[in-house]
Amino acid sequence: DTQMTQSPSTLSASVGDRVTITCRASQSVNRWLAWYQQKPGKAPKLLIYEASNLETGVSSRFSGSGSGTEFTLAISSLQSDDIATYYCQQYNDFWTFGQGTKVEIK
Amino acid sequence: QVTLKESGPVLVKPTETLTLTCTVSGLSLTNTRVGVGWIRQPPGKALEWLAHLFSEEEKEKSYITSLRNRLTISRDTSTGQVVLTMSNMEPGDTGTYYCVRVRDILEPFDSWGQGTLVTVSS
């Protein structure tokens, strides 16, 4: 099974900051990597697929990069609406998720 | 527009079998490679894929290895529903259960149900 590890677990930043979240896979997942945003009490929302492709309707403040075993999600200018937990997910070998990164406003 | 909605019991007792139903709208389950899966999330914890299917053929169904002997997924194309059963429930199975559209094996989940919270307690 492919394990996904995210860092940090919690991130505190100010409105307008650029923030980055890292996701590492225990083995190569090529570019079969997605990022989701989950707000409290809601289902996850797909933000990025194939490591760097923005899902339709998602703000261009979000971007993804990486391949193989290391990936990054960036938010170019943090907004209050971005407060959520973010999960990476590999889909190279069925589907497994990272443990999540909670983003807070400082 | 695809919509998915989960339904099932709010509370189950330890050792009981959980039966959850996902009702799919805006998409015919008889279409080729239309899949539905189940994801769970314990309170405050991460997401975990449990199972999915593309048809009623066993080769078109897959389960997470750690729970393979407790899970069964099936579908009724006439009602547009996919059913997940999980046997021998225990408190650690408490969480929110989501159904998702599975477009294909090498695809993420672009459509999710709202989720249903299941508590396992005597």
Coordinates of N, CA and C in Angstrom, one line a residue:
Chain A
D1 N 0.8 -1.2 0.0 CA 0.0 0.0 0.0 C 0.9 1.3 0.0
T2 N 0.4 2.3 -0.7 CA 1.1 3.5 -0.7 C 0.7 4.4 0.4
Q3 N 1.6 4.8 1.2 CA 1.3 5.7 2.4 C 1.6 7.2 2.0
M4 N 0.8 8.1 2.4 CA 1.0 9.5 2.1 C 1.2 10.3 3.4
T5 N 2.2 11.1 3.4 CA 2.6 11.9 4.6 C 2.6 13.3 4.3
Q6 N 1.8 14.1 5.0 CA 1.7 15.6 4.8 C 2.5 16.3 5.9
S7 N 3.0 17.5 5.5 CA 3.6 18.4 6.5 C 3.3 19.8 6.1
P8 N 3.1 20.7 7.1 CA 2.9 20.4 8.5 C 1.6 19.9 8.8
S9 N 1.3 19.5 10.0 CA 0.0 19.1 10.4 C -1.0 20.3 10.6
T10 N -0.4 21.3 11.1 CA -1.1 22.6 11.3 C -0.3 23.7 10.8
L11 N -0.9 24.7 10.2 CA -0.2 25.8 9.6 C -1.0 27.1 10.0
S12 N -0.3 28.1 10.6 CA -0.9 29.3 10.9 C -0.2 30.4 10.2
A13 N -1.0 31.2 9.4 CA -0.5 32.3 8.6 C -1.4 33.5 8.6
S14 N -0.9 34.6 8.1 CA -1.7 35.8 8.0 C -2.4 35.9 6.6
V15 N -3.5 36.6 6.6 CA -4.2 36.9 5.3 C -3.2 37.6 4.4
G16 N -3.1 37.1 3.2 CA -2.2 37.6 2.2 C -0.9 36.8 2.1
D17 N -0.6 36.0 3.0 CA 0.6 35.2 3.0 C 0.5 34.1 1.9
R18 N 1.7 33.7 1.4 CA 1.8 32.6 0.6 C 2.1 31.4 1.5
V19 N 1.3 30.3 1.3 CA 1.5 29.1 2.2 C 1.7 27.9 1.3
T20 N 2.5 27.0 1.8 CA 2.7 25.8 1.1 C 2.6 24.6 2.0
I21 N 2.1 23.5 1.4 CA 1.9 22.2 2.1 C 2.6 21.2 1.3
T22 N 3.3 20.3 2.0 CA 4.0 19.2 1.3 C 3.4 17.9 1.5
C23 N 3.4 17.1 0.5 CA 2.9 15.7 0.6 C 4.0 14.7 0.0
R24 N 4.3 13.7 0.8 CA 5.3 12.7 0.3 C 4.6 11.3 0.3
A25 N 4.9 10.6 -0.8 CA 4.4 9.3 -1.0 C 5.5 8.3 -0.7
S26 N 5.1 7.1 -0.1 CA 6.0 6.1 0.3 C 6.7 5.4 -0.9
Q27 N 6.0 5.5 -2.1 CA 6.6 5.1 -3.4 C 6.1 6.0 -4.5
S28 N 6.7 5.9 -5.6 CA 6.3 6.8 -6.7 C 4.8 6.6 -7.1
V29 N 4.1 7.7 -7.2 CA 2.7 7.7 -7.7 C 2.6 8.4 -9.0
N30 N 3.8 8.6 -9.7 CA 3.9 9.4 -10.9 C 3.3 10.8 -10.7
R31 N 2.3 11.1 -11.4 CA 1.6 12.4 -11.2 C 0.2 12.2 -10.8
W32 N -0.1 11.0 -10.3 CA -1.5 10.7 -9.9 C -1.8 11.1 -8.5
L33 N -1.8 12.5 -8.3 CA -1.9 13.1 -7.0 C -3.0 14.2 -7.1
A34 N -3.8 14.2 -6.1 CA -4.9 15.2 -6.0 C -4.8 15.9 -4.7
W35 N -5.4 17.1 -4.6 CA -5.5 17.9 -3.4 C -7.0 18.2 -3.2
Y36 N -7.4 18.1 -1.9 CA -8.8 18.4 -1.6 C -8.8 19.4 -0.4
Q37 N -9.9 20.2 -0.4 CA -10.1 21.2 0.7 C -11.4 20.7 1.4
Q38 N -11.3 20.6 2.8 CA -12.4 20.2 3.5 C -12.7 21.2 4.6
K39 N -13.9 21.8 4.6 CA -14.3 22.8 5.7 C -15.1 22.0 6.7
P40 N -15.2 22.5 7.9 CA -15.8 21.7 9.0 C -17.3 21.4 8.6
G41 N -17.6 20.1 8.8 CA -19.0 19.6 8.6 C -19.3 19.4 7.1
K42 N -18.3 19.6 6.3 CA -18.6 19.5 4.8 C -17.8 18.3 4.2
A43 N -18.2 17.9 3.0 CA -17.5 16.9 2.3 C -16.3 17.6 1.7
P44 N -15.2 16.8 1.4 CA -14.1 17.4 0.7 C -14.4 17.9 -0.7
K45 N -13.7 18.8 -1.1 CA -13.8 19.4 -2.4 C -12.5 19.3 -3.2
L46 N -12.6 18.7 -4.4 CA -11.4 18.5 -5.2 C -10.9 19.9 -5.7
L47 N -9.6 20.1 -5.5 CA -9.0 21.4 -5.9 C -8.1 21.1 -7.1
I48 N -7.2 20.1 -7.0 CA -6.2 19.9 -8.0 C -6.1 18.4 -8.3
Y49 N -5.9 18.0 -9.6 CA -5.7 16.7 -10.0 C -4.5 16.6 -10.9
E50 N -4.0 15.3 -11.0 CA -2.8 15.1 -11.8 C -1.7 16.1 -11.3
A51 N -1.6 16.3 -10.1 CA -0.5 17.0 -9.4 C -0.6 18.5 -9.6
S52 N -1.0 19.0 -10.8 CA -0.9 20.4 -11.0 C -2.1 21.0 -11.8
N53 N -3.1 20.2 -12.1 CA -4.2 20.7 -12.9 C -5.3 21.2 -12.0
L54 N -5.7 22.4 -12.2 CA -6.8 23.1 -11.4 C -8.1 22.6 -11.8
E55 N -8.9 22.1 -10.8 CA -10.3 21.7 -11.1 C -11.1 22.9 -11.6
T56 N -12.1 22.7 -12.4 CA -12.9 23.8 -12.9 C -13.6 24.5 -11.8
G57 N -13.5 25.8 -11.8 CA -14.1 26.6 -10.8 C -13.3 26.9 -9.6
V58 N -12.1 26.3 -9.5 CA -11.3 26.5 -8.3 C -10.4 27.8 -8.5
S59 N -10.3 28.6 -7.5 CA -9.5 29.8 -7.6 C -8.1 29.6 -8.0
S60 N -7.6 30.5 -8.9 CA -6.2 30.4 -9.4 C -5.2 30.7 -8.3
R61 N -5.6 31.0 -7.1 CA -4.7 31.2 -6.0 C -4.1 29.9 -5.6
F62 N -4.8 28.8 -6.0 CA -4.3 27.5 -5.6 C -3.4 26.9 -6.8
S63 N -2.3 26.3 -6.4 CA -1.5 25.7 -7.5 C -0.8 24.4 -6.9
G64 N -0.5 23.5 -7.7 CA 0.1 22.3 -7.3 C 1.3 22.0 -8.2
S65 N 2.3 21.2 -7.6 CA 3.5 20.9 -8.3 C 4.0 19.5 -7.8
G66 N 4.9 19.0 -8.5 CA 5.6 17.8 -8.0 C 5.3 16.6 -8.9
S67 N 6.1 15.5 -8.7 CA 5.9 14.2 -9.4 C 6.7 13.2 -8.6
G68 N 6.3 11.9 -8.8 CA 7.1 10.8 -8.2 C 6.6 10.7 -6.7
T69 N 7.4 11.2 -5.8 CA 7.1 11.0 -4.4 C 6.9 12.3 -3.6
E70 N 7.2 13.4 -4.2 CA 7.1 14.7 -3.5 C 6.3 15.7 -4.2
F71 N 5.3 16.3 -3.5 CA 4.3 17.2 -4.1 C 4.1 18.3 -3.2
T72 N 3.6 19.4 -3.8 CA 3.4 20.7 -3.0 C 2.1 21.3 -3.4
L73 N 1.3 21.8 -2.5 CA 0.1 22.6 -2.7 C 0.5 24.0 -2.2
A74 N 0.3 25.0 -3.1 CA 0.5 26.4 -2.7 C -0.7 27.2 -2.8
I75 N -0.9 28.1 -1.8 CA -2.0 29.1 -1.9 C -1.2 30.5 -1.9
S76 N -1.4 31.2 -3.0 CA -0.6 32.3 -3.3 C -0.8 33.5 -2.4
S77 N -2.1 33.7 -2.0 CA -2.4 34.8 -1.1 C -3.6 34.3 -0.2
L78 N -3.2 33.9 1.0 CA -4.2 33.3 1.9 C -5.4 34.2 2.2
Q79 N -6.6 33.7 2.0 CA -7.8 34.5 2.3 C -8.5 33.8 3.5
S80 N -9.4 34.5 4.1 CA -10.1 33.9 5.3 C -11.0 32.7 4.8
D81 N -11.5 32.7 3.6 CA -12.3 31.6 3.1 C -11.5 30.4 2.8
D82 N -10.1 30.5 2.9 CA -9.3 29.3 2.7 C -9.1 28.5 4.0
I83 N -9.6 29.0 5.1 CA -9.5 28.2 6.3 C -10.2 26.9 6.2
A84 N -9.4 25.8 6.3 CA -9.9 24.5 6.1 C -8.8 23.5 6.4
T85 N -9.1 22.2 6.2 CA -8.1 21.2 6.3 C -7.9 20.7 4.8
Y86 N -6.6 20.5 4.5 CA -6.3 20.1 3.1 C -5.7 18.7 3.1
Y87 N -6.1 17.9 2.2 CA -5.7 16.5 2.1 C -5.1 16.3 0.7
C88 N -4.0 15.6 0.7 CA -3.5 15.0 -0.6 C -4.0 13.6 -0.7
Q89 N -4.1 13.1 -1.9 CA -4.6 11.8 -2.2 C -3.8 11.2 -3.4
Q90 N -3.3 10.0 -3.3 CA -2.7 9.4 -4.4 C -3.8 8.5 -5.0
Y91 N -3.8 8.4 -6.4 CA -4.7 7.4 -7.0 C -3.9 6.6 -8.1
N92 N -2.7 6.4 -7.8 CA -1.9 5.5 -8.6 C -2.1 4.0 -8.3
D93 N -2.5 3.8 -7.1 CA -2.7 2.4 -6.6 C -3.9 2.5 -5.7
F94 N -5.1 2.3 -6.2 CA -6.3 2.6 -5.6 C -6.2 4.0 -5.0
W95 N -6.7 4.3 -3.8 CA -6.7 5.6 -3.3 C -6.3 5.7 -1.8
T96 N -5.3 6.5 -1.5 CA -5.0 6.7 -0.1 C -4.8 8.2 0.1
F97 N -5.1 8.7 1.3 CA -5.1 10.1 1.6 C -3.9 10.4 2.6
G98 N -3.5 11.6 2.6 CA -2.6 12.0 3.7 C -3.4 12.3 5.0
Q99 N -2.7 12.6 6.0 CA -3.4 12.8 7.3 C -4.0 14.2 7.5
G100 N -3.8 15.1 6.5 CA -4.4 16.4 6.5 C -3.5 17.5 7.1
T101 N -3.7 18.7 6.6 CA -3.0 19.9 7.1 C -4.1 20.9 7.4
K102 N -4.2 21.3 8.6 CA -5.2 22.3 9.1 C -4.6 23.7 8.9
V103 N -5.2 24.5 8.1 CA -4.8 25.9 7.9 C -5.6 26.9 8.7
E104 N -4.9 27.7 9.5 CA -5.5 28.7 10.3 C -5.0 30.1 10.0
I105 N -5.8 31.0 10.4 CA -5.4 32.4 10.3 C -4.7 32.9 11.6
K106 N -3.5 33.5 11.4 CA -2.8 33.9 12.6 C -3.4 35.2 13.2
Chain B
Q1 N -26.0 17.3 -13.7 CA -25.2 17.4 -12.5 C -25.4 16.1 -11.7
V2 N -24.3 15.6 -11.3 CA -24.3 14.4 -10.5 C -24.5 14.7 -9.0
T3 N -25.4 14.1 -8.4 CA -25.6 14.2 -6.9 C -25.6 12.8 -6.3
L4 N -25.0 12.7 -5.1 CA -25.0 11.5 -4.4 C -25.5 11.8 -3.0
K5 N -26.3 10.9 -2.4 CA -26.8 11.1 -1.1 C -26.8 9.8 -0.3
E6 N -26.1 9.8 0.9 CA -26.0 8.7 1.7 C -27.2 8.6 2.7
S7 N -27.6 7.4 3.0 CA -28.6 7.2 4.0 C -28.3 5.9 4.8
G8 N -28.7 5.9 6.0 CA -28.5 4.7 6.9 C -28.7 5.1 8.3
P9 N -28.4 4.1 9.2 CA -28.7 4.4 10.6 C -27.7 5.4 11.2
V10 N -28.1 6.1 12.2 CA -27.3 7.0 12.9 C -26.5 6.3 14.0
L11 N -27.1 5.3 14.6 CA -26.5 4.6 15.7 C -26.6 3.1 15.5
V12 N -25.5 2.4 15.6 CA -25.5 0.9 15.6 C -24.7 0.4 16.8
K13 N -25.1 -0.8 17.2 CA -24.4 -1.4 18.4 C -23.2 -2.2 18.0
P14 N -22.3 -2.4 18.8 CA -21.1 -3.2 18.5 C -21.6 -4.6 18.2
T15 N -20.9 -5.2 17.2 CA -21.1 -6.5 16.6 C -22.2 -6.5 15.5
E16 N -23.0 -5.4 15.5 CA -24.1 -5.4 14.4 C -23.5 -5.1 13.1
T17 N -24.3 -5.3 12.0 CA -23.9 -5.1 10.7 C -24.5 -3.7 10.2
L18 N -23.7 -2.9 9.7 CA -24.1 -1.6 9.2 C -24.4 -1.7 7.7
T19 N -25.6 -1.1 7.3 CA -26.0 -1.1 5.9 C -26.2 0.4 5.5
L20 N -25.4 0.9 4.6 CA -25.5 2.2 4.1 C -25.9 2.2 2.6
T21 N -26.7 3.2 2.2 CA -27.2 3.3 0.9 C -26.8 4.6 0.3
C22 N -26.3 4.6 -0.9 CA -25.9 5.8 -1.7 C -26.9 5.9 -2.9
T23 N -27.7 6.9 -2.9 CA -28.6 7.2 -4.0 C -28.0 8.2 -5.0
V24 N -27.8 7.7 -6.2 CA -27.1 8.5 -7.3 C -28.1 9.1 -8.2
S25 N -28.0 10.4 -8.5 CA -28.9 11.1 -9.4 C -28.0 11.8 -10.5
G26 N -28.6 12.0 -11.6 CA -27.9 12.7 -12.7 C -26.9 11.8 -13.5
L27 N -27.0 10.5 -13.2 CA -26.0 9.6 -13.8 C -26.6 8.2 -13.7
S28 N -26.5 7.5 -14.9 CA -27.0 6.2 -14.9 C -26.0 5.2 -14.5
L29 N -26.3 4.3 -13.6 CA -25.3 3.3 -13.1 C -25.0 2.2 -14.2
T30 N -25.9 2.2 -15.2 CA -25.7 1.2 -16.2 C -24.7 1.7 -17.3
N31 N -24.3 3.0 -17.2 CA -23.3 3.5 -18.2 C -22.0 2.8 -17.9
T32 N -21.3 2.6 -19.0 CA -19.9 1.9 -18.9 C -19.0 2.8 -18.0
R33 N -18.3 2.1 -17.1 CA -17.3 2.7 -16.3 C -17.8 3.8 -15.4
V34 N -19.1 3.7 -15.0 CA -19.6 4.6 -14.0 C -19.5 3.9 -12.7
G35 N -18.7 4.4 -11.8 CA -18.4 3.8 -10.5 C -18.8 4.6 -9.4
V36 N -19.0 3.9 -8.3 CA -19.4 4.6 -7.0 C -18.5 3.9 -5.9
G37 N -18.0 4.8 -5.0 CA -17.2 4.3 -3.9 C -17.6 4.8 -2.6
W38 N -17.0 4.3 -1.5 CA -17.3 4.7 -0.2 C -16.0 5.1 0.5
I39 N -16.1 6.2 1.2 CA -14.9 6.8 2.0 C -15.4 7.0 3.4
R40 N -14.6 6.8 4.4 CA -15.0 7.1 5.8 C -14.0 8.0 6.4
Q41 N -14.5 8.7 7.5 CA -13.6 9.7 8.2 C -14.0 9.6 9.7
P42 N -13.2 9.0 10.5 CA -13.4 9.1 12.0 C -13.4 10.5 12.4
P43 N -14.1 10.9 13.5 CA -14.1 12.3 14.0 C -12.7 12.8 14.1
G44 N -12.4 14.0 13.5 CA -11.1 14.6 13.6 C -10.0 13.9 13.0
K45 N -10.3 12.9 12.2 CA -9.2 12.2 11.5 C -9.2 12.2 10.0
A46 N -8.3 11.5 9.4 CA -8.2 11.5 8.0 C -9.2 10.7 7.2
L47 N -9.2 10.8 5.9 CA -10.1 10.1 5.0 C -9.6 8.8 4.7
E48 N -10.4 7.8 4.5 CA -10.0 6.5 4.2 C -10.9 5.9 3.1
W49 N -10.4 5.5 2.0 CA -11.2 4.8 0.9 C -11.5 3.4 1.4
L50 N -12.7 2.9 1.3 CA -13.2 1.6 1.8 C -13.4 0.6 0.6
A51 N -14.1 1.1 -0.4 CA -14.5 0.1 -1.4 C -15.1 0.9 -2.6
H52 N -15.1 0.3 -3.8 CA -15.8 0.8 -4.9 C -16.2 -0.3 -5.9
L53 N -17.1 0.1 -6.8 CA -17.5 -0.8 -7.8 C -17.8 -0.1 -9.1
F54 N -17.7 -0.8 -10.2 CA -18.1 -0.3 -11.5 C -19.2 -1.2 -12.1
S55 N -19.4 -2.4 -11.6 CA -20.5 -3.2 -12.0 C -20.7 -4.2 -10.9
E56 N -21.7 -5.1 -11.2 CA -21.9 -6.2 -10.2 C -21.0 -7.4 -10.3
E57 N -20.2 -7.4 -11.4 CA -19.1 -8.4 -11.5 C -18.1 -8.3 -10.4
E58 N -17.7 -9.4 -9.8 CA -16.8 -9.3 -8.7 C -15.5 -8.7 -9.1
K59 N -15.0 -8.9 -10.3 CA -13.8 -8.4 -10.8 C -13.8 -6.8 -10.9
E60 N -15.0 -6.3 -10.8 CA -15.2 -4.8 -10.9 C -15.4 -4.2 -9.6
K61 N -15.1 -5.0 -8.5 CA -15.3 -4.4 -7.2 C -13.9 -4.5 -6.5
S62 N -13.6 -3.6 -5.6 CA -12.4 -3.6 -4.9 C -12.6 -3.1 -3.5
Y63 N -11.8 -3.6 -2.5 CA -12.0 -3.3 -1.1 C -10.6 -3.0 -0.5
I64 N -10.6 -2.1 0.5 CA -9.4 -1.9 1.3 C -9.0 -3.2 1.9
T65 N -7.7 -3.5 1.8 CA -7.2 -4.8 2.3 C -7.6 -5.0 3.8
S66 N -7.4 -4.0 4.6 CA -7.5 -4.2 6.1 C -9.0 -4.5 6.5
L67 N -9.9 -4.2 5.7 CA -11.3 -4.4 6.0 C -12.0 -5.4 5.1
R68 N -11.3 -6.0 4.2 CA -11.8 -6.8 3.1 C -12.9 -7.9 3.6
N69 N -12.6 -8.5 4.7 CA -13.5 -9.6 5.2 C -14.7 -9.1 5.9
R70 N -14.9 -7.7 6.0 CA -16.0 -7.2 6.7 C -16.9 -6.4 5.8
L71 N -16.5 -6.1 4.6 CA -17.2 -5.2 3.6 C -17.8 -6.0 2.5
T72 N -19.0 -5.5 2.1 CA -19.6 -5.9 0.8 C -20.2 -4.7 0.1
I73 N -19.9 -4.6 -1.1 CA -20.5 -3.5 -1.9 C -21.4 -4.1 -3.0
S74 N -22.5 -3.4 -3.3 CA -23.4 -3.9 -4.4 C -24.2 -2.8 -4.9
R75 N -24.9 -3.0 -6.0 CA -25.7 -1.9 -6.6 C -26.9 -2.5 -7.2
D76 N -27.9 -1.6 -7.3 CA -29.2 -1.9 -7.9 C -29.4 -0.8 -9.0
T77 N -29.2 -1.2 -10.2 CA -29.3 -0.2 -11.3 C -30.7 0.3 -11.5
S78 N -31.7 -0.5 -11.1 CA -33.1 0.0 -11.3 C -33.4 1.1 -10.3
T79 N -32.8 1.2 -9.2 CA -33.1 2.2 -8.2 C -32.0 3.3 -8.2
G80 N -30.9 3.0 -8.9 CA -29.8 4.0 -8.8 C -29.1 4.0 -7.5
Q81 N -29.1 2.9 -6.8 CA -28.5 2.9 -5.5 C -27.3 1.9 -5.4
V82 N -26.3 2.3 -4.5 CA -25.2 1.5 -4.2 C -25.2 1.2 -2.7
V83 N -25.1 0.0 -2.3 CA -25.2 -0.4 -0.9 C -23.8 -0.9 -0.4
L84 N -23.4 -0.4 0.8 CA -22.2 -0.9 1.5 C -22.7 -1.5 2.8
T85 N -22.2 -2.7 3.0 CA -22.5 -3.3 4.3 C -21.1 -3.6 5.0
M86 N -21.1 -3.3 6.3 CA -19.9 -3.6 7.1 C -20.3 -4.4 8.3
S87 N -19.8 -5.5 8.4 CA -20.2 -6.4 9.5 C -19.3 -6.2 10.8
N88 N -19.8 -6.8 11.9 CA -19.1 -6.8 13.1 C -18.6 -5.4 13.5
M89 N -19.5 -4.4 13.5 CA -19.1 -3.0 13.8 C -18.5 -2.9 15.2
E90 N -17.6 -2.0 15.3 CA -17.0 -1.7 16.6 C -16.8 -0.2 16.8
P91 N -16.6 0.2 18.0 CA -16.5 1.7 18.3 C -15.6 2.4 17.4
G92 N -14.5 1.8 17.0 CA -13.5 2.4 16.1 C -14.0 2.7 14.7
D93 N -15.2 2.1 14.4 CA -15.8 2.4 13.0 C -16.7 3.6 13.1
T94 N -16.8 4.3 14.2 CA -17.5 5.5 14.3 C -16.9 6.6 13.4
G95 N -17.8 7.2 12.6 CA -17.3 8.3 11.7 C -18.3 8.7 10.7
T96 N -17.9 9.6 9.8 CA -18.8 10.0 8.7 C -18.4 9.2 7.5
Y97 N -19.4 8.7 6.9 CA -19.3 7.8 5.7 C -19.8 8.6 4.5
Y98 N -18.9 8.7 3.5 CA -19.3 9.4 2.2 C -19.3 8.4 1.1
C99 N -20.2 8.7 0.1 CA -20.1 8.0 -1.1 C -19.6 9.0 -2.2
V100 N -18.9 8.5 -3.2 CA -18.3 9.3 -4.2 C -18.5 8.7 -5.6
R101 N -18.4 9.6 -6.6 CA -18.4 9.1 -7.9 C -16.9 8.7 -8.3
V102 N -16.8 7.5 -8.9 CA -15.5 7.0 -9.3 C -15.5 7.0 -10.8
R103 N -14.8 7.9 -11.4 CA -14.9 8.0 -12.9 C -14.0 6.9 -13.5
D104 N -12.9 6.5 -12.9 CA -12.1 5.4 -13.3 C -11.0 5.2 -12.3
I105 N -10.3 4.1 -12.5 CA -9.2 3.8 -11.5 C -8.2 4.9 -11.3
L106 N -7.7 5.5 -12.4 CA -6.7 6.5 -12.3 C -7.4 7.9 -12.3
E107 N -8.3 8.1 -11.4 CA -9.0 9.4 -11.3 C -9.3 9.7 -9.9
P108 N -9.3 11.0 -9.5 CA -9.7 11.3 -8.1 C -11.2 11.4 -8.0
F109 N -11.7 11.8 -6.9 CA -13.1 11.9 -6.7 C -13.7 13.3 -6.8
D110 N -14.4 13.5 -7.9 CA -14.9 14.9 -8.2 C -16.3 15.2 -7.6
S111 N -17.0 14.1 -7.3 CA -18.3 14.3 -6.7 C -18.5 13.5 -5.5
W112 N -19.0 14.2 -4.4 CA -19.1 13.6 -3.1 C -20.5 13.8 -2.6
G113 N -21.0 12.8 -1.8 CA -22.2 13.0 -1.1 C -22.0 13.9 0.1
Q114 N -23.0 14.3 0.8 CA -22.9 15.1 2.0 C -22.3 14.4 3.2
G115 N -22.4 13.1 3.2 CA -21.9 12.3 4.3 C -23.0 12.0 5.3
T116 N -22.8 10.8 6.0 CA -23.7 10.5 7.0 C -22.9 10.0 8.2
L117 N -23.2 10.5 9.4 CA -22.4 10.2 10.6 C -23.0 8.9 11.2
V118 N -22.2 8.0 11.5 CA -22.5 6.7 12.1 C -21.8 6.6 13.4
T119 N -22.5 6.3 14.5 CA -21.9 6.1 15.8 C -22.1 4.7 16.2
V120 N -21.0 4.1 16.7 CA -21.1 2.7 17.2 C -21.0 2.7 18.7
S121 N -22.1 2.4 19.3 CA -22.1 2.4 20.8 C -23.2 1.5 21.3
S122 N -23.0 0.9 22.4 CA -24.0 0.1 23.1 C -25.0 1.0 23.9

